[in-house]
Amino acid sequence: MEFFSQPVLRTAAGNHSRCFASTRFEKPFFITCPIFYVNAKPHLGHAYTTCLADAWARYSCLRNQPILKPFQQDYIASTYSPVFDYCNLNKTFLSCGTDEHGSKVRRAATVNNLDPLQYCNRMSPLFETLCHATHIKYNDFIRTTETRHVKAVHQFWNRLNASGNVYRSKYSGWYCVSDEAFYAPWEIDETNLSGVPVSKETGNPVEWIEEENYMFKLSSFKNDLHKWLDSGVFHKSSNQSVWCNMAHNMVDNSQDISISRPKSRSDWGIHVPGDNEQIVYVWFDALINYLTVTGFPWSNVNDGSFKQSLWPPDVQFLGKDIIRFHAVLWPALLMAVNLPLPRLLICHHHVLVDNVKS
């Protein structure tokens, strides 16, 4: 089955059940930023990613705008609007947001003597302020604590479960709270000078966990993932081909992955539908934001609504530390529920200050 050969325009003449065709709109150009953890204040790296995405969005918008006069007022602070005020033809859509669940957000809230939601309500506006300060013109700023997102996550989980790609099993392995990531044994350095096992990729400490979780059959999608990666989802430039090769290696080494955590160990998150003792894995939760901003779950695949017509993303921007999620887990999840895949991933290095990620 081909998941990644999608038409650029979705019209009545080109209708396809998996493309959720619109009869009233051309396919808008849909660009996404990764949503950022609120465990700390925004930094230069956040601004870098959003500025890259915003530049691409402006270029895409201007390509479809015959009259550039409204653009003259773009940088007047008093007239600033986070909506594309100079692009009223529904051609371009940029999403940003904040990732507000998970163990490290819970820990940050505890350090600040706040409950998690109070803490998130304090931190998320700082990321919106960053967008305003750098003149990022987003169309939607999503927070994963919003009701619309919880609804989208539950709907996606139910569809995934119905696909037969979820099972319950005991998980034993390494987990990094800082990265909110599960790591295989060969991804861990246990011989470093600190004496504490760390992720080879990020250098962050990991801990051994044993718990019964819901698992996703990620290993079943290796062949399709390799085909997708070879389809041009990363640009053929030498820079992006490095990330593509890295993603291929990750696919080769991929195993079934836990997509939930016991509430007794990680209680700040979205409950698994029908199981109040399990919390949806924070990266599963976070990735669904790209669907949430399109109005998912869609009520009627042929109603022609603008937001519904956004899918799939045309460009997704990401830092190199989240390739495993965007180029392996995310497309596999979409394949499992038979949704079209992102068309292009643009990955970048980190911004370093004194050789430290900033």
mmCIF file of C-alpha atoms in Angstrom:
data_model
loop_
_atom_site.group_PDB
_atom_site.id
_atom_site.type_symbol
_atom_site.label_atom_id
_atom_site.label_comp_id
_atom_site.label_asym_id
_atom_site.label_seq_id
_atom_site.Cartn_x
_atom_site.Cartn_y
_atom_site.Cartn_z
ATOM 1 C CA MET A 1 0.000 0.000 0.000
ATOM 2 C CA GLU A 2 1.342 3.436 -0.948
ATOM 3 C CA PHE A 3 0.940 5.944 1.856
ATOM 4 C CA PHE A 4 2.939 8.795 0.383
ATOM 5 C CA SER A 5 1.831 9.352 -3.212
ATOM 6 C CA GLN A 6 -0.745 12.062 -2.663
ATOM 7 C CA PRO A 7 -2.075 14.658 -5.136
ATOM 8 C CA VAL A 8 -1.201 18.295 -4.526
ATOM 9 C CA LEU A 9 -4.771 19.433 -5.079
ATOM 10 C CA ARG A 10 -7.804 17.805 -3.562
ATOM 11 C CA THR A 11 -10.820 18.484 -5.707
ATOM 12 C CA ALA A 12 -13.986 16.592 -6.495
ATOM 13 C CA ALA A 13 -12.331 15.221 -9.627
ATOM 14 C CA GLY A 14 -9.376 13.878 -7.660
ATOM 15 C CA ASN A 15 -11.252 12.457 -4.708
ATOM 16 C CA HIS A 16 -9.696 9.585 -2.796
ATOM 17 C CA SER A 17 -11.049 8.175 0.448
ATOM 18 C CA ARG A 18 -7.682 8.290 2.211
ATOM 19 C CA CYS A 19 -6.981 11.861 1.116
ATOM 20 C CA PHE A 20 -10.144 13.278 2.690
ATOM 21 C CA ALA A 21 -10.776 15.277 -0.453
ATOM 22 C CA SER A 22 -12.253 18.731 -0.299
ATOM 23 C CA THR A 23 -14.802 19.822 -2.871
ATOM 24 C CA ARG A 24 -14.481 23.530 -2.086
ATOM 25 C CA PHE A 25 -10.805 24.201 -1.359
ATOM 26 C CA GLU A 26 -7.493 23.583 -2.977
ATOM 27 C CA LYS A 27 -5.096 21.845 -0.639
ATOM 28 C CA PRO A 28 -3.593 24.608 1.545
ATOM 29 C CA PHE A 29 0.151 24.442 2.127
ATOM 30 C CA PHE A 30 0.381 23.040 5.659
ATOM 31 C CA ILE A 31 3.589 23.707 7.621
ATOM 32 C CA THR A 32 4.257 22.547 11.180
ATOM 33 C CA CYS A 33 6.701 23.465 13.907
ATOM 34 C CA PRO A 34 7.421 20.913 16.608
ATOM 35 C CA ILE A 35 5.600 21.757 19.800
ATOM 36 C CA PHE A 36 7.933 22.683 22.638
ATOM 37 C CA TYR A 37 8.162 21.315 26.169
ATOM 38 C CA VAL A 38 7.191 23.813 28.853
ATOM 39 C CA ASN A 39 9.576 22.417 31.470
ATOM 40 C CA ALA A 40 11.819 25.459 30.908
ATOM 41 C CA LYS A 41 11.653 28.914 29.347
ATOM 42 C CA PRO A 42 12.017 29.413 25.579
ATOM 43 C CA HIS A 43 15.562 29.640 24.247
ATOM 44 C CA LEU A 44 17.384 30.474 21.030
ATOM 45 C CA GLY A 45 16.811 27.010 19.569
ATOM 46 C CA HIS A 46 13.040 27.435 19.795
ATOM 47 C CA ALA A 47 13.278 30.753 17.961
ATOM 48 C CA TYR A 48 15.503 29.199 15.289
ATOM 49 C CA THR A 49 13.043 26.420 14.434
ATOM 50 C CA THR A 50 10.001 28.683 14.361
ATOM 51 C CA CYS A 51 11.778 31.305 12.249
ATOM 52 C CA LEU A 52 12.735 28.655 9.692
ATOM 53 C CA ALA A 53 9.132 27.484 9.476
ATOM 54 C CA ASP A 54 7.803 31.041 9.334
ATOM 55 C CA ALA A 55 10.168 31.951 6.490
ATOM 56 C CA TRP A 56 8.958 28.955 4.495
ATOM 57 C CA ALA A 57 5.336 29.862 5.247
ATOM 58 C CA ARG A 58 5.830 33.464 4.104
ATOM 59 C CA TYR A 59 7.489 32.323 0.907
ATOM 60 C CA SER A 60 4.694 29.861 0.216
ATOM 61 C CA CYS A 61 2.106 32.510 0.941
ATOM 62 C CA LEU A 62 3.707 35.118 -1.294
ATOM 63 C CA ARG A 63 3.906 32.672 -4.175
ATOM 64 C CA ASN A 64 0.118 32.577 -4.112
ATOM 65 C CA GLN A 65 -0.489 36.267 -3.445
ATOM 66 C CA PRO A 66 -0.847 38.443 -6.552
ATOM 67 C CA ILE A 67 -0.770 41.739 -4.643
ATOM 68 C CA LEU A 68 1.989 42.374 -2.091
ATOM 69 C CA LYS A 69 0.779 45.749 -0.796
ATOM 70 C CA PRO A 70 -0.539 44.434 2.575
ATOM 71 C CA PHE A 71 2.946 43.066 3.220
ATOM 72 C CA GLN A 72 4.217 46.636 3.710
ATOM 73 C CA GLN A 73 2.560 46.780 7.132
ATOM 74 C CA ASP A 74 3.922 43.427 8.203
ATOM 75 C CA TYR A 75 6.501 44.623 10.700
ATOM 76 C CA ILE A 76 4.547 47.410 12.362
ATOM 77 C CA ALA A 77 4.175 46.118 15.910
ATOM 78 C CA SER A 78 0.928 47.972 16.550
ATOM 79 C CA THR A 79 -0.772 46.107 13.707
ATOM 80 C CA TYR A 80 0.688 42.700 14.527
ATOM 81 C CA SER A 81 -1.652 39.747 14.241
ATOM 82 C CA PRO A 82 -0.676 36.087 14.652
ATOM 83 C CA VAL A 83 -2.937 35.254 11.726
ATOM 84 C CA PHE A 84 -1.740 35.617 8.140
ATOM 85 C CA ASP A 85 -3.350 39.011 7.597
ATOM 86 C CA TYR A 86 -1.686 39.367 4.196
ATOM 87 C CA CYS A 87 -2.763 35.960 2.970
ATOM 88 C CA ASN A 88 -6.517 35.651 2.803
ATOM 89 C CA LEU A 89 -6.716 33.038 0.079
ATOM 90 C CA ASN A 90 -6.451 30.017 2.408
ATOM 91 C CA LYS A 91 -3.212 28.958 0.737
ATOM 92 C CA THR A 92 -0.849 28.573 3.692
ATOM 93 C CA PHE A 93 -1.285 27.344 7.265
ATOM 94 C CA LEU A 94 1.409 27.328 9.975
ATOM 95 C CA SER A 95 0.978 25.604 13.338
ATOM 96 C CA CYS A 96 3.025 26.016 16.521
ATOM 97 C CA GLY A 97 2.385 25.119 20.140
ATOM 98 C CA THR A 98 3.469 23.670 23.463
ATOM 99 C CA ASP A 99 3.849 20.111 24.730
ATOM 100 C CA GLU A 100 2.537 20.132 28.292
ATOM 101 C CA HIS A 101 2.429 16.533 29.517
ATOM 102 C CA GLY A 102 5.010 14.066 30.784
ATOM 103 C CA SER A 103 7.246 13.379 33.747
ATOM 104 C CA LYS A 104 9.630 16.276 33.260
ATOM 105 C CA VAL A 105 6.786 18.787 33.137
ATOM 106 C CA ARG A 106 5.407 17.277 36.343
ATOM 107 C CA ARG A 107 8.849 17.581 37.964
ATOM 108 C CA ALA A 108 9.260 21.187 36.840
ATOM 109 C CA ALA A 109 5.847 22.026 38.295
ATOM 110 C CA THR A 110 6.807 20.426 41.612
ATOM 111 C CA VAL A 111 10.037 22.426 41.760
ATOM 112 C CA ASN A 112 7.977 25.594 41.272
ATOM 113 C CA ASN A 113 5.399 24.568 43.920
ATOM 114 C CA LEU A 114 2.568 24.517 41.394
ATOM 115 C CA ASP A 115 0.201 21.853 40.185
ATOM 116 C CA PRO A 116 1.002 20.823 36.586
ATOM 117 C CA LEU A 117 -1.821 22.716 34.882
ATOM 118 C CA GLN A 118 -1.080 25.925 36.789
ATOM 119 C CA TYR A 119 2.545 25.564 35.783
ATOM 120 C CA CYS A 120 1.633 24.999 32.118
ATOM 121 C CA ASN A 121 -0.690 28.006 32.172
ATOM 122 C CA ARG A 122 2.248 30.082 33.357
ATOM 123 C CA MET A 123 4.790 28.721 30.870
ATOM 124 C CA SER A 124 2.875 28.303 27.608
ATOM 125 C CA PRO A 125 2.258 32.054 27.117
ATOM 126 C CA LEU A 126 6.039 32.572 27.158
ATOM 127 C CA PHE A 127 6.269 30.588 23.924
ATOM 128 C CA GLU A 128 3.477 32.633 22.375
ATOM 129 C CA THR A 129 5.378 35.752 23.417
ATOM 130 C CA LEU A 130 8.449 34.369 21.649
ATOM 131 C CA CYS A 131 6.388 34.047 18.471
ATOM 132 C CA HIS A 132 5.159 37.617 18.817
ATOM 133 C CA ALA A 133 8.642 38.981 19.518
ATOM 134 C CA THR A 134 10.061 37.287 16.420
ATOM 135 C CA HIS A 135 7.016 38.115 14.265
ATOM 136 C CA ILE A 136 6.079 34.477 13.743
ATOM 137 C CA LYS A 137 2.703 34.505 12.021
ATOM 138 C CA TYR A 138 1.131 31.239 13.023
ATOM 139 C CA ASN A 139 -2.432 30.237 12.197
ATOM 140 C CA ASP A 140 -2.884 27.966 15.201
ATOM 141 C CA PHE A 141 -1.091 27.713 18.531
ATOM 142 C CA ILE A 142 -1.946 24.327 20.031
ATOM 143 C CA ARG A 143 -1.600 23.321 23.674
ATOM 144 C CA THR A 144 -1.740 19.613 24.468
ATOM 145 C CA THR A 145 -3.793 20.295 27.603
ATOM 146 C CA GLU A 146 -6.665 21.622 25.477
ATOM 147 C CA THR A 147 -9.910 19.639 25.346
ATOM 148 C CA ARG A 148 -9.803 19.467 21.546
ATOM 149 C CA HIS A 149 -6.429 17.747 21.730
ATOM 150 C CA VAL A 150 -7.508 15.210 24.347
ATOM 151 C CA LYS A 151 -10.428 14.336 22.070
ATOM 152 C CA ALA A 152 -8.095 13.907 19.093
ATOM 153 C CA VAL A 153 -5.690 11.678 21.046
ATOM 154 C CA HIS A 154 -8.520 9.449 22.264
ATOM 155 C CA GLN A 155 -9.945 9.137 18.757
ATOM 156 C CA PHE A 156 -6.554 8.284 17.271
ATOM 157 C CA TRP A 157 -5.856 5.743 20.020
ATOM 158 C CA ASN A 158 -9.181 4.021 19.381
ATOM 159 C CA ARG A 159 -8.509 3.847 15.647
ATOM 160 C CA LEU A 160 -5.018 2.483 16.255
ATOM 161 C CA ASN A 161 -6.319 -0.110 18.694
ATOM 162 C CA ALA A 162 -9.001 -1.165 16.207
ATOM 163 C CA SER A 163 -6.300 -1.669 13.563
ATOM 164 C CA GLY A 164 -4.845 -4.570 15.546
ATOM 165 C CA ASN A 165 -1.468 -2.891 16.045
ATOM 166 C CA VAL A 166 -1.698 -2.445 19.826
ATOM 167 C CA TYR A 167 -1.160 -5.122 22.461
ATOM 168 C CA ARG A 168 -0.476 -5.187 26.184
ATOM 169 C CA SER A 169 2.822 -6.521 27.448
ATOM 170 C CA LYS A 170 5.495 -6.099 30.085
ATOM 171 C CA TYR A 171 8.163 -3.601 29.069
ATOM 172 C CA SER A 172 11.688 -3.797 30.450
ATOM 173 C CA GLY A 173 14.283 -1.326 29.283
ATOM 174 C CA TRP A 174 15.930 2.065 29.519
ATOM 175 C CA TYR A 175 13.920 5.270 29.771
ATOM 176 C CA CYS A 176 15.135 8.868 29.803
ATOM 177 C CA VAL A 177 12.895 11.404 31.530
ATOM 178 C CA SER A 178 14.815 14.354 30.038
ATOM 179 C CA ASP A 179 14.253 13.044 26.506
ATOM 180 C CA GLU A 180 10.921 11.334 27.321
ATOM 181 C CA ALA A 181 12.283 8.478 25.217
ATOM 182 C CA PHE A 182 12.698 4.712 25.421
ATOM 183 C CA TYR A 183 16.174 3.512 24.437
ATOM 184 C CA ALA A 184 17.484 0.124 23.327
ATOM 185 C CA PRO A 185 20.546 -1.364 25.112
ATOM 186 C CA TRP A 186 22.907 -0.459 22.236
ATOM 187 C CA GLU A 187 21.861 3.190 22.554
ATOM 188 C CA ILE A 188 23.130 3.412 26.144
ATOM 189 C CA ASP A 189 26.617 4.274 27.409
ATOM 190 C CA GLU A 190 27.232 2.576 30.747
ATOM 191 C CA THR A 191 30.981 3.208 30.814
ATOM 192 C CA ASN A 192 31.088 7.018 30.961
ATOM 193 C CA LEU A 193 33.102 8.813 33.642
ATOM 194 C CA SER A 194 30.048 9.790 35.683
ATOM 195 C CA GLY A 195 29.200 6.157 36.323
ATOM 196 C CA VAL A 196 25.559 6.873 35.464
ATOM 197 C CA PRO A 197 24.108 5.225 32.326
ATOM 198 C CA VAL A 198 23.328 7.844 29.682
ATOM 199 C CA SER A 199 21.873 8.017 26.200
ATOM 200 C CA LYS A 200 24.627 7.942 23.579
ATOM 201 C CA GLU A 201 22.530 10.274 21.431
ATOM 202 C CA THR A 202 21.828 13.040 23.949
ATOM 203 C CA GLY A 203 24.108 12.337 26.912
ATOM 204 C CA ASN A 204 21.155 12.518 29.302
ATOM 205 C CA PRO A 205 20.820 10.034 32.203
ATOM 206 C CA VAL A 206 18.578 7.009 31.736
ATOM 207 C CA GLU A 207 16.907 4.697 34.215
ATOM 208 C CA TRP A 208 15.917 1.048 33.977
ATOM 209 C CA ILE A 209 12.170 0.488 34.169
ATOM 210 C CA GLU A 210 9.973 -2.588 34.248
ATOM 211 C CA GLU A 211 6.252 -2.026 33.810
ATOM 212 C CA GLU A 212 3.215 -3.380 31.992
ATOM 213 C CA ASN A 213 2.219 -1.039 29.179
ATOM 214 C CA TYR A 214 0.401 -0.928 25.873
ATOM 215 C CA MET A 215 2.780 -1.632 22.995
ATOM 216 C CA PHE A 216 2.661 -0.533 19.355
ATOM 217 C CA LYS A 217 3.803 -2.968 16.637
ATOM 218 C CA LEU A 218 6.388 -0.582 15.235
ATOM 219 C CA SER A 219 8.570 -3.408 13.928
ATOM 220 C CA SER A 220 5.801 -4.437 11.513
ATOM 221 C CA PHE A 221 6.261 -1.264 9.474
ATOM 222 C CA LYS A 222 9.980 -1.422 8.679
ATOM 223 C CA ASN A 223 9.614 -2.088 4.953
ATOM 224 C CA ASP A 224 7.016 0.630 4.439
ATOM 225 C CA LEU A 225 9.076 3.093 6.469
ATOM 226 C CA HIS A 226 12.149 2.459 4.308
ATOM 227 C CA LYS A 227 10.049 3.018 1.170
ATOM 228 C CA TRP A 228 8.686 6.259 2.561
ATOM 229 C CA LEU A 229 12.152 7.515 3.493
ATOM 230 C CA ASP A 230 13.356 6.666 -0.026
ATOM 231 C CA SER A 231 10.431 8.533 -1.588
ATOM 232 C CA GLY A 232 12.065 11.948 -1.083
ATOM 233 C CA VAL A 233 10.610 12.903 2.285
ATOM 234 C CA PHE A 234 14.066 14.277 3.117
ATOM 235 C CA HIS A 235 15.569 16.585 0.504
ATOM 236 C CA LYS A 236 18.388 15.079 -1.553
ATOM 237 C CA SER A 237 20.894 17.721 -0.402
ATOM 238 C CA SER A 238 23.970 16.454 1.421
ATOM 239 C CA ASN A 239 22.766 18.074 4.637
ATOM 240 C CA GLN A 240 19.341 16.441 4.684
ATOM 241 C CA SER A 241 20.581 13.108 3.332
ATOM 242 C CA VAL A 242 22.545 12.696 6.575
ATOM 243 C CA TRP A 243 19.295 12.789 8.518
ATOM 244 C CA CYS A 244 17.663 10.416 6.046
ATOM 245 C CA ASN A 245 20.448 7.871 6.526
ATOM 246 C CA MET A 246 20.120 8.261 10.280
ATOM 247 C CA ALA A 247 16.388 7.587 10.032
ATOM 248 C CA HIS A 248 17.022 4.464 7.930
ATOM 249 C CA ASN A 249 19.360 3.167 10.640
ATOM 250 C CA MET A 250 16.753 3.871 13.294
ATOM 251 C CA VAL A 251 14.173 1.930 11.295
ATOM 252 C CA ASP A 252 16.565 -1.012 10.934
ATOM 253 C CA ASN A 253 17.007 -1.132 14.707
ATOM 254 C CA SER A 254 13.407 -0.369 15.627
ATOM 255 C CA GLN A 255 11.440 -2.612 17.953
ATOM 256 C CA ASP A 256 7.869 -2.543 19.184
ATOM 257 C CA ILE A 257 7.512 0.518 21.397
ATOM 258 C CA SER A 258 5.578 1.272 24.553
ATOM 259 C CA ILE A 259 2.851 3.858 23.931
ATOM 260 C CA SER A 260 1.638 4.166 27.518
ATOM 261 C CA ARG A 261 2.982 4.475 31.066
ATOM 262 C CA PRO A 262 1.408 3.328 34.334
ATOM 263 C CA LYS A 263 -0.423 6.138 36.082
ATOM 264 C CA SER A 264 1.401 5.164 39.271
ATOM 265 C CA ARG A 265 4.690 6.250 37.663
ATOM 266 C CA SER A 266 3.656 9.004 35.268
ATOM 267 C CA ASP A 267 0.333 10.556 36.184
ATOM 268 C CA TRP A 268 0.489 13.859 34.288
ATOM 269 C CA GLY A 269 -0.959 13.136 30.876
ATOM 270 C CA ILE A 270 -3.969 11.877 28.941
ATOM 271 C CA HIS A 271 -5.646 8.691 30.137
ATOM 272 C CA VAL A 272 -5.715 5.716 27.805
ATOM 273 C CA PRO A 273 -9.328 5.299 26.625
ATOM 274 C CA GLY A 274 -11.018 2.659 28.766
ATOM 275 C CA ASP A 275 -8.064 2.276 31.150
ATOM 276 C CA ASN A 276 -7.692 4.926 33.841
ATOM 277 C CA GLU A 277 -4.591 3.200 35.212
ATOM 278 C CA GLN A 278 -2.567 3.936 32.074
ATOM 279 C CA ILE A 279 -1.405 7.286 30.677
ATOM 280 C CA VAL A 280 -0.744 7.838 26.968
ATOM 281 C CA TYR A 281 2.998 8.045 26.239
ATOM 282 C CA VAL A 282 3.892 11.714 25.975
ATOM 283 C CA TRP A 283 5.383 11.457 22.476
ATOM 284 C CA PHE A 284 2.320 9.621 21.154
ATOM 285 C CA ASP A 285 0.262 12.431 22.682
ATOM 286 C CA ALA A 286 2.514 15.159 21.260
ATOM 287 C CA LEU A 287 2.615 13.899 17.678
ATOM 288 C CA ILE A 288 -1.177 13.919 17.429
ATOM 289 C CA ASN A 289 -1.085 17.727 17.741
ATOM 290 C CA TYR A 290 -0.487 17.891 13.991
ATOM 291 C CA LEU A 291 -3.863 16.236 13.493
ATOM 292 C CA THR A 292 -5.568 18.267 16.215
ATOM 293 C CA VAL A 293 -4.913 21.569 14.433
ATOM 294 C CA THR A 294 -6.705 20.204 11.346
ATOM 295 C CA GLY A 295 -9.881 19.631 13.348
ATOM 296 C CA PHE A 296 -9.350 15.881 13.785
ATOM 297 C CA PRO A 297 -11.412 13.793 14.367
ATOM 298 C CA TRP A 298 -13.118 14.852 11.173
ATOM 299 C CA SER A 299 -16.874 14.442 11.302
ATOM 300 C CA ASN A 300 -17.466 14.107 7.568
ATOM 301 C CA VAL A 301 -14.676 13.382 5.106
ATOM 302 C CA ASN A 302 -16.507 15.177 2.302
ATOM 303 C CA ASP A 303 -17.775 18.285 4.066
ATOM 304 C CA GLY A 304 -15.141 20.501 2.403
ATOM 305 C CA SER A 305 -14.121 22.281 5.600
ATOM 306 C CA PHE A 306 -10.922 24.312 5.343
ATOM 307 C CA LYS A 307 -9.087 22.807 8.303
ATOM 308 C CA GLN A 308 -9.918 19.263 7.290
ATOM 309 C CA SER A 309 -8.477 19.933 3.850
ATOM 310 C CA LEU A 310 -5.063 20.682 5.400
ATOM 311 C CA TRP A 311 -4.000 17.064 5.775
ATOM 312 C CA PRO A 312 -1.321 15.851 5.207
ATOM 313 C CA PRO A 313 1.449 18.266 6.265
ATOM 314 C CA ASP A 314 3.460 19.568 3.334
ATOM 315 C CA VAL A 315 6.521 20.442 5.430
ATOM 316 C CA GLN A 316 7.386 19.485 9.002
ATOM 317 C CA PHE A 317 10.319 21.217 10.699
ATOM 318 C CA LEU A 318 12.250 19.457 13.462
ATOM 319 C CA GLY A 319 15.527 19.409 15.340
ATOM 320 C CA LYS A 320 17.891 16.471 14.947
ATOM 321 C CA ASP A 321 17.102 15.151 18.435
ATOM 322 C CA ILE A 322 13.519 14.270 17.490
ATOM 323 C CA ILE A 323 14.161 12.457 14.206
ATOM 324 C CA ARG A 324 13.300 9.105 15.803
ATOM 325 C CA PHE A 325 9.820 10.370 16.579
ATOM 326 C CA HIS A 326 9.044 12.229 13.343
ATOM 327 C CA ALA A 327 10.735 9.922 10.840
ATOM 328 C CA VAL A 328 10.014 6.552 12.466
ATOM 329 C CA LEU A 329 7.236 6.479 15.083
ATOM 330 C CA TRP A 330 4.995 9.167 13.563
ATOM 331 C CA PRO A 331 4.777 7.792 10.006
ATOM 332 C CA ALA A 332 4.314 4.253 11.347
ATOM 333 C CA LEU A 333 1.371 5.387 13.467
ATOM 334 C CA LEU A 334 -0.192 7.080 10.443
ATOM 335 C CA MET A 335 0.353 3.978 8.323
ATOM 336 C CA ALA A 336 -1.353 1.878 10.979
ATOM 337 C CA VAL A 337 -4.545 3.955 10.771
ATOM 338 C CA ASN A 338 -4.308 4.418 6.998
ATOM 339 C CA LEU A 339 -3.753 8.187 6.916
ATOM 340 C CA PRO A 340 -1.560 9.991 4.342
ATOM 341 C CA LEU A 341 1.992 10.742 5.440
ATOM 342 C CA PRO A 342 3.886 14.050 5.651
ATOM 343 C CA ARG A 343 5.423 15.059 2.326
ATOM 344 C CA LEU A 344 8.663 16.669 3.478
ATOM 345 C CA LEU A 345 10.721 16.713 6.680
ATOM 346 C CA ILE A 346 13.285 19.460 7.207
ATOM 347 C CA CYS A 347 15.723 18.723 10.003
ATOM 348 C CA HIS A 348 18.346 21.053 11.447
ATOM 349 C CA HIS A 349 21.284 21.020 13.838
ATOM 350 C CA HIS A 350 21.097 22.540 17.300
ATOM 351 C CA VAL A 351 22.153 26.060 18.160
ATOM 352 C CA LEU A 352 25.148 25.773 20.506
ATOM 353 C CA VAL A 353 26.474 28.307 22.988
ATOM 354 C CA ASP A 354 29.825 27.324 24.539
ATOM 355 C CA ASN A 355 29.277 23.930 22.912
ATOM 356 C CA VAL A 356 26.022 23.423 24.811
ATOM 357 C CA LYS A 357 22.563 23.201 23.245
ATOM 358 C CA SER A 358 20.781 26.517 23.633
#
